[in-house]
Amino acid sequence: MKAFMDRDFLLENETARTLFHTYAENQPIYDYHNHLPPREIAERKQYENLTQLWLAADHYKWRAMRACGVDEQYITGDAPEYEKFQKWAEVVPQLVGCPLYHWAHLELQRYFEIYAPLMPETAPAIWEETKEKLKAYDAVSLLEKMNVRVLCTTDDPADTLEWHKKIAADPTIPFRVLPSFRPDKYLGGNPDAERALCEKYGTDSLPEALEKALDYFCENGCKVSDHGFSKFSYVPGTKQAELLHVFGKAYHAHGVAMQLHLGPIRNQNPRLMAAIGPDAGGDSVGLTTDPFQLGMFLGDLARENSLPNTILYNLNPTDNAMLATMAVNFAPKVQFGAAWWFNDTICGMRRQIDELMENGLLAKSVGMLTDSRSFSSFPRHEYYRRILCQKLGELVESGQYPADERTLGQIVENICGKNAAAFLYLY
């Protein structure tokens, strides 16, 4: 029986262990899609305990707690912080095989050097030890500890970017925090938001206001944009198609990469939505994406030589082969992106890696991201790197690829960060 989550966790052969410990483990992190609040970085926010750090904004954990029947007062309600942590500690041992179990223990190990499993019996001691050790951390040092080089937040086009400006002006912050342009609400018919943005930029034209907003974002370091679609639609002559075409051309002109997140059903539970609001853990896997409309969108931009570097993410795993093959149609401008959200599991990441190997090009992959709202979530990069190295090790050990450590090591280093930095202009 193997030790619990030890140094060689998920690394089942010698090639995998060599690739991870020599080439992957210490690579810097370029996290190009997350939901961290830049204000907390600028103000160097400190977290007094694991409830504040782990449970305050993490809908992954909220979903697990609800699935275990925990009352909402201990999830998003007003229960005391220690009692919330106790409820989470009761849930954790039940998460057998779930990435949340692995993530929680990687975070305990990497930030706090705690190697005991979290359970009701160990919870009091872990609570006290982490409270004491958190005194030495703030939002900046938590990221610095994980060797974060660049962080791209998710921001509305109407944002003032004041916190990004403060971060950029602070020489004591050893990494870059860049805004990402996320114009979803302006594609979905939100008249109030549209009106406010037009007023801000002194125009009656929404496309013009959005282009001015993008100009402002780029002046403040923006390198990536982001769009989320429950159902991607690109029907010529419609407002959404016209705006998408405007966006694509503008991104190309500005050297901004485009990310398309495809396929969630959001806020399905009306009671959660009414009580807590969006991003409360009431979302699920939705429809597959229409390949004809997505291909037409990319094709129209390619025809005009205006296709920006683009990453495609799917929530419905049925889309894996479609997106992997479509990306190659537009290579090298389009990438099949990381296993996203409900696919961010051992099986989901292995499926994504397999699809890239068989129908794309794994060696050019832009690797992993956190997509998180927690400042302690960055061991998720390690989780992916271990899975990647194990997969490559299996190919060598089974005779499907030669034991060429130099070539495989370079591929691993590139996937762990160098490819993303180059593709998304983050150097």
XYZ file of C-alpha atoms in Angstrom:
427
model
C 0.000 0.000 0.000
C 1.345 3.416 -0.981
C 1.715 6.329 1.402
C -1.061 8.918 1.355
C -0.396 11.674 -1.204
C 3.363 11.475 -0.838
C 6.132 12.972 -2.985
C 5.241 10.652 -5.873
C 1.472 11.069 -5.673
C -0.084 10.031 -9.041
C 3.361 9.190 -10.451
C 3.280 5.446 -11.062
C 6.505 4.823 -12.981
C 10.085 6.023 -13.068
C 9.711 8.045 -16.264
C 6.753 9.944 -14.802
C 8.674 10.662 -11.615
C 11.700 11.943 -13.529
C 9.628 14.169 -15.778
C 7.700 15.677 -12.896
C 10.491 16.248 -10.393
C 13.089 17.383 -12.953
C 11.038 19.339 -15.480
C 7.545 20.183 -14.168
C 7.600 20.662 -10.428
C 9.347 24.033 -10.249
C 8.069 25.670 -13.412
C 6.572 29.156 -12.899
C 2.823 29.581 -13.195
C 1.099 31.664 -15.864
C -2.518 31.593 -14.686
C -4.415 33.141 -17.579
C -7.978 32.559 -16.373
C -9.199 32.978 -12.805
C -11.707 34.986 -10.806
C -9.488 36.380 -8.064
C -10.347 39.938 -6.930
C -7.429 42.271 -7.746
C -8.373 44.524 -4.844
C -7.318 41.826 -2.384
C -3.909 41.657 -4.053
C -3.463 45.422 -4.103
C -4.439 45.674 -0.438
C -2.464 42.558 0.525
C -5.475 41.078 2.236
C -4.820 38.603 5.008
C -6.997 35.600 5.835
C -7.406 34.753 9.487
C -8.451 31.148 9.060
C -9.282 28.400 6.562
C -12.932 29.369 6.410
C -11.990 32.771 5.045
C -9.386 31.305 2.704
C -11.252 28.181 1.567
C -14.992 28.505 2.024
C -15.926 32.159 1.584
C -16.155 32.133 -2.221
C -15.534 28.579 -3.457
C -18.680 27.190 -5.074
C -16.914 23.863 -5.712
C -16.845 23.274 -1.949
C -20.370 24.640 -1.520
C -21.706 22.041 -3.971
C -19.990 19.217 -2.105
C -21.369 20.418 1.220
C -24.917 20.638 -0.156
C -24.568 17.175 -1.676
C -23.750 15.905 1.829
C -26.840 17.574 3.274
C -25.111 20.409 5.132
C -27.502 23.203 6.064
C -26.974 26.399 4.049
C -26.219 28.425 7.178
C -22.896 26.526 7.372
C -22.157 27.079 3.668
C -23.032 30.653 2.688
C -24.979 31.623 5.807
C -24.095 33.331 9.064
C -22.833 30.383 11.125
C -19.592 31.022 13.056
C -16.471 30.491 10.953
C -15.145 27.609 13.028
C -18.464 25.788 12.799
C -18.396 26.167 9.014
C -14.913 24.659 8.962
C -16.064 21.793 11.169
C -18.873 21.016 8.716
C -16.388 21.068 5.839
C -14.119 18.714 7.788
C -17.050 16.312 8.150
C -17.615 16.419 4.394
C -14.012 15.934 3.260
C -13.621 12.229 4.179
C -16.716 11.487 2.102
C -15.104 12.942 -1.046
C -13.375 9.717 -2.034
C -12.088 9.980 -5.615
C -13.102 13.648 -5.898
C -10.558 16.286 -6.960
C -11.707 18.445 -4.040
C -10.187 15.866 -1.716
C -6.856 16.017 -3.496
C -6.901 19.806 -3.851
C -7.595 20.343 -0.143
C -4.713 18.124 0.907
C -2.277 19.533 -1.651
C -3.064 22.974 -0.247
C -2.534 21.811 3.333
C 0.796 20.296 2.304
C 2.149 23.095 0.117
C 1.127 26.135 2.167
C 1.167 24.740 5.703
C 3.321 21.568 5.652
C 0.418 19.596 7.104
C 0.346 15.993 5.868
C -2.410 14.535 8.042
C -5.770 13.868 6.350
C -8.468 16.408 7.175
C -11.328 14.792 9.102
C -13.414 15.672 12.155
C -10.768 14.225 14.490
C -7.911 16.279 13.019
C -9.921 19.422 12.312
C -9.290 21.255 15.639
C -5.509 20.893 15.402
C -5.457 21.798 11.693
C -7.626 24.833 12.376
C -5.242 26.121 15.052
C -2.040 25.347 13.152
C -3.241 27.000 9.945
C -4.540 30.038 11.863
C -1.067 30.554 13.269
C 0.712 30.004 9.954
C -1.690 32.281 8.055
C -0.304 35.207 10.052
C 2.739 35.022 7.798
C 0.690 35.146 4.576
C -1.309 37.658 2.618
C -2.807 37.551 -0.898
C 0.550 38.470 -2.430
C 2.732 36.028 -0.510
C 0.281 33.160 -1.105
C 0.723 33.675 -4.848
C 4.456 34.265 -4.566
C 4.886 30.962 -2.710
C 3.455 29.098 -5.706
C 5.863 30.847 -8.112
C 3.117 32.735 -9.936
C 4.616 34.814 -12.721
C 1.474 36.269 -14.366
C -2.150 36.340 -13.235
C -5.023 37.327 -15.540
C -8.198 38.281 -13.672
C -11.725 38.424 -15.152
C -13.105 41.939 -15.553
C -16.148 43.748 -16.916
C -15.456 46.258 -19.727
C -16.898 48.993 -17.495
C -14.278 48.347 -14.790
C -12.077 51.291 -13.816
C -9.095 48.916 -13.358
C -8.012 51.011 -10.384
C -6.699 47.982 -8.502
C -4.709 46.751 -11.480
C -3.124 50.188 -11.700
C -2.195 50.106 -8.027
C -0.682 46.645 -8.382
C 1.336 47.720 -11.438
C 2.661 50.710 -9.504
C 3.712 48.613 -6.504
C 7.332 47.454 -6.901
C 7.000 45.046 -3.969
C 4.565 42.780 -5.856
C 6.828 40.310 -7.711
C 4.366 39.202 -10.411
C 2.070 40.833 -12.952
C -1.699 41.019 -12.517
C -3.389 41.765 -15.831
C -7.056 42.464 -16.576
C -9.049 40.197 -18.906
C -11.796 41.663 -21.067
C -15.094 39.810 -20.289
C -17.986 41.424 -22.227
C -20.655 38.726 -21.707
C -23.419 40.996 -20.447
C -23.179 43.165 -23.568
C -23.874 40.173 -25.807
C -26.886 39.034 -23.814
C -29.134 42.040 -24.195
C -28.593 43.959 -20.930
C -29.903 47.452 -21.747
C -28.836 49.012 -18.430
C -25.266 47.788 -18.780
C -25.125 48.825 -22.428
C -26.431 52.294 -21.630
C -23.970 52.782 -18.776
C -21.005 51.708 -20.902
C -22.025 54.007 -23.748
C -22.381 56.916 -21.329
C -18.982 56.189 -19.830
C -17.307 56.374 -23.223
C -19.431 59.195 -24.657
C -21.090 57.409 -27.558
C -24.469 56.033 -28.608
C -22.836 53.082 -30.355
C -22.324 49.932 -28.280
C -19.613 48.539 -30.611
C -17.761 51.837 -30.387
C -18.068 51.888 -26.581
C -16.751 48.321 -26.360
C -13.813 49.121 -28.633
C -12.946 52.145 -26.496
C -13.172 49.981 -23.395
C -10.835 47.457 -24.995
C -8.407 50.272 -25.844
C -8.439 51.260 -22.168
C -7.900 47.673 -21.031
C -4.943 47.283 -23.399
C -3.417 50.499 -22.091
C -3.480 48.778 -18.706
C -1.851 45.526 -19.752
C -4.738 43.402 -21.031
C -3.495 40.396 -23.022
C -6.535 38.103 -23.012
C -10.291 38.343 -23.401
C -12.908 35.874 -22.256
C -16.433 34.945 -23.350
C -18.848 32.489 -21.766
C -21.734 30.921 -23.696
C -24.428 28.577 -22.457
C -25.312 28.182 -26.122
C -22.929 29.598 -28.681
C -24.781 31.356 -31.486
C -23.345 32.952 -34.603
C -26.163 33.676 -37.018
C -25.252 36.297 -39.640
C -27.356 39.425 -39.344
C -28.000 39.098 -35.611
C -26.677 41.526 -33.017
C -24.612 38.825 -31.313
C -22.941 37.737 -34.544
C -22.124 41.339 -35.436
C -20.626 42.022 -32.007
C -18.642 38.782 -32.016
C -17.182 39.707 -35.381
C -16.288 43.167 -34.064
C -14.655 41.614 -31.011
C -12.628 39.104 -32.998
C -11.231 41.753 -35.342
C -10.493 44.105 -32.439
C -8.680 41.397 -30.483
C -6.560 40.578 -33.521
C -5.704 44.239 -34.043
C -4.737 44.713 -30.382
C -2.802 41.465 -29.999
C -5.319 40.187 -27.441
C -6.045 36.465 -27.262
C -9.689 35.297 -27.268
C -11.009 32.628 -24.892
C -14.376 30.967 -25.538
C -15.937 28.994 -22.659
C -18.719 26.874 -24.092
C -21.581 24.880 -22.647
C -22.604 25.531 -19.015
C -26.172 25.863 -17.813
C -25.923 28.612 -15.227
C -28.005 29.351 -12.128
C -30.460 26.490 -12.575
C -31.694 26.506 -8.989
C -33.985 29.537 -8.602
C -33.898 29.393 -4.809
C -30.099 29.570 -4.758
C -30.142 32.364 -7.302
C -32.650 34.386 -5.290
C -30.901 33.838 -1.963
C -27.226 34.008 -2.940
C -26.979 35.229 -6.520
C -24.887 33.914 -9.423
C -21.785 31.753 -9.016
C -23.332 30.019 -6.021
C -22.855 26.453 -7.237
C -26.125 26.077 -9.119
C -24.625 25.346 -12.521
C -24.310 22.157 -14.572
C -23.075 20.696 -17.842
C -25.206 21.859 -20.770
C -25.629 21.287 -24.472
C -22.948 20.430 -26.963
C -21.782 23.316 -29.137
C -22.965 23.697 -32.733
C -19.752 23.048 -34.714
C -21.133 24.714 -37.839
C -21.773 28.064 -36.148
C -18.507 28.001 -34.197
C -16.594 27.051 -37.349
C -18.323 29.803 -39.305
C -17.286 32.396 -36.708
C -13.644 31.341 -36.755
C -13.738 30.972 -40.532
C -15.106 34.481 -41.125
C -12.274 35.943 -39.068
C -9.676 33.741 -40.768
C -10.963 34.749 -44.210
C -10.300 38.396 -43.318
C -6.919 37.575 -41.774
C -8.362 38.830 -38.469
C -8.439 35.651 -36.374
C -6.809 36.300 -32.985
C -5.042 33.622 -31.012
C -7.998 31.697 -29.582
C -8.573 29.039 -26.914
C -11.686 26.851 -26.980
C -12.989 25.304 -23.738
C -15.910 22.900 -23.434
C -17.956 21.949 -20.401
C -19.709 19.059 -22.131
C -17.014 16.382 -22.603
C -18.812 15.191 -25.739
C -17.296 18.250 -27.435
C -13.690 17.112 -26.874
C -13.093 15.620 -30.309
C -14.980 18.358 -32.112
C -12.997 21.185 -30.508
C -9.641 19.392 -30.721
C -10.053 18.805 -34.440
C -11.524 22.252 -35.112
C -8.537 23.871 -33.407
C -6.180 22.143 -35.849
C -8.272 23.451 -38.771
C -7.167 26.934 -37.739
C -3.678 26.099 -36.439
C -1.556 27.656 -35.146
C -4.069 30.364 -34.187
C -6.514 28.165 -32.231
C -5.962 25.863 -29.262
C -8.124 23.235 -27.563
C -8.013 24.474 -23.980
C -7.655 22.925 -20.566
C -10.174 20.529 -19.036
C -12.583 23.071 -17.609
C -14.761 23.170 -14.484
C -16.576 19.818 -14.155
C -13.888 18.290 -16.387
C -11.146 19.462 -14.014
C -10.690 15.930 -12.650
C -8.200 13.120 -13.131
C -10.429 11.488 -15.749
C -11.320 14.800 -17.376
C -7.704 15.924 -17.693
C -6.625 12.551 -19.006
C -9.397 12.707 -21.624
C -8.262 16.168 -22.661
C -4.619 15.066 -22.876
C -5.594 11.954 -24.865
C -7.634 14.064 -27.289
C -4.731 16.447 -27.834
C -2.328 13.573 -28.422
C -4.593 11.748 -30.840
C -6.389 14.565 -32.682
C -4.386 17.693 -31.919
C -0.832 18.355 -30.763
C -0.133 17.940 -27.055
C 3.378 19.390 -27.333
C 1.939 22.817 -28.224
C -0.779 22.790 -25.528
C -1.184 25.913 -23.399
C -1.530 23.744 -20.310
C -3.553 24.452 -17.189
C -5.235 27.302 -15.302
C -7.094 27.568 -11.984
C -10.434 29.198 -12.937
C -10.706 29.793 -9.204
C -11.856 32.266 -6.581
C -9.402 31.121 -3.909
C -5.876 32.399 -3.348
C -4.789 28.950 -2.200
C -5.938 27.119 -5.338
C -2.637 27.135 -7.207
C -1.577 23.560 -6.382
C -4.159 22.687 -9.044
C -1.347 23.375 -11.519
C 0.716 20.725 -9.742
C -2.224 18.304 -9.921
C -2.370 18.734 -13.693
C 1.399 18.478 -14.068
C 1.460 15.185 -12.205
C -1.295 13.778 -14.420
C 0.516 14.991 -17.551
C 3.826 13.423 -16.521
C 2.143 10.168 -15.588
C 0.502 9.973 -19.008
C 3.786 10.573 -20.810
C 5.498 8.059 -18.559
C 2.925 5.432 -19.503
C 3.739 5.935 -23.186
C 7.436 5.339 -22.525
C 6.931 2.402 -20.199
C 4.606 0.686 -22.694
C 7.026 1.145 -25.600
C 4.876 3.702 -27.449
C 7.548 6.417 -27.247
C 11.324 6.183 -26.736
C 12.907 7.009 -23.380
C 14.018 10.375 -24.760
C 14.189 12.402 -21.566
C 15.539 15.501 -23.272
C 12.663 15.781 -25.765
C 9.969 14.831 -23.278
C 11.425 17.159 -20.657
C 11.275 20.080 -23.072
C 7.678 19.215 -23.979
C 6.739 19.144 -20.289
C 8.411 22.488 -19.576
C 6.635 24.053 -22.534
C 3.198 22.740 -21.557
C 3.671 23.812 -17.940
C 3.988 27.471 -18.872
C 6.186 28.456 -21.787
C 3.565 27.659 -24.452
C 0.907 29.729 -22.675
C 3.260 32.641 -22.134
C 4.108 32.725 -25.838
C 0.585 32.066 -27.194
C -1.024 34.659 -24.900
C 1.723 37.274 -25.166
C 2.507 37.072 -21.422
C 6.292 37.371 -21.578
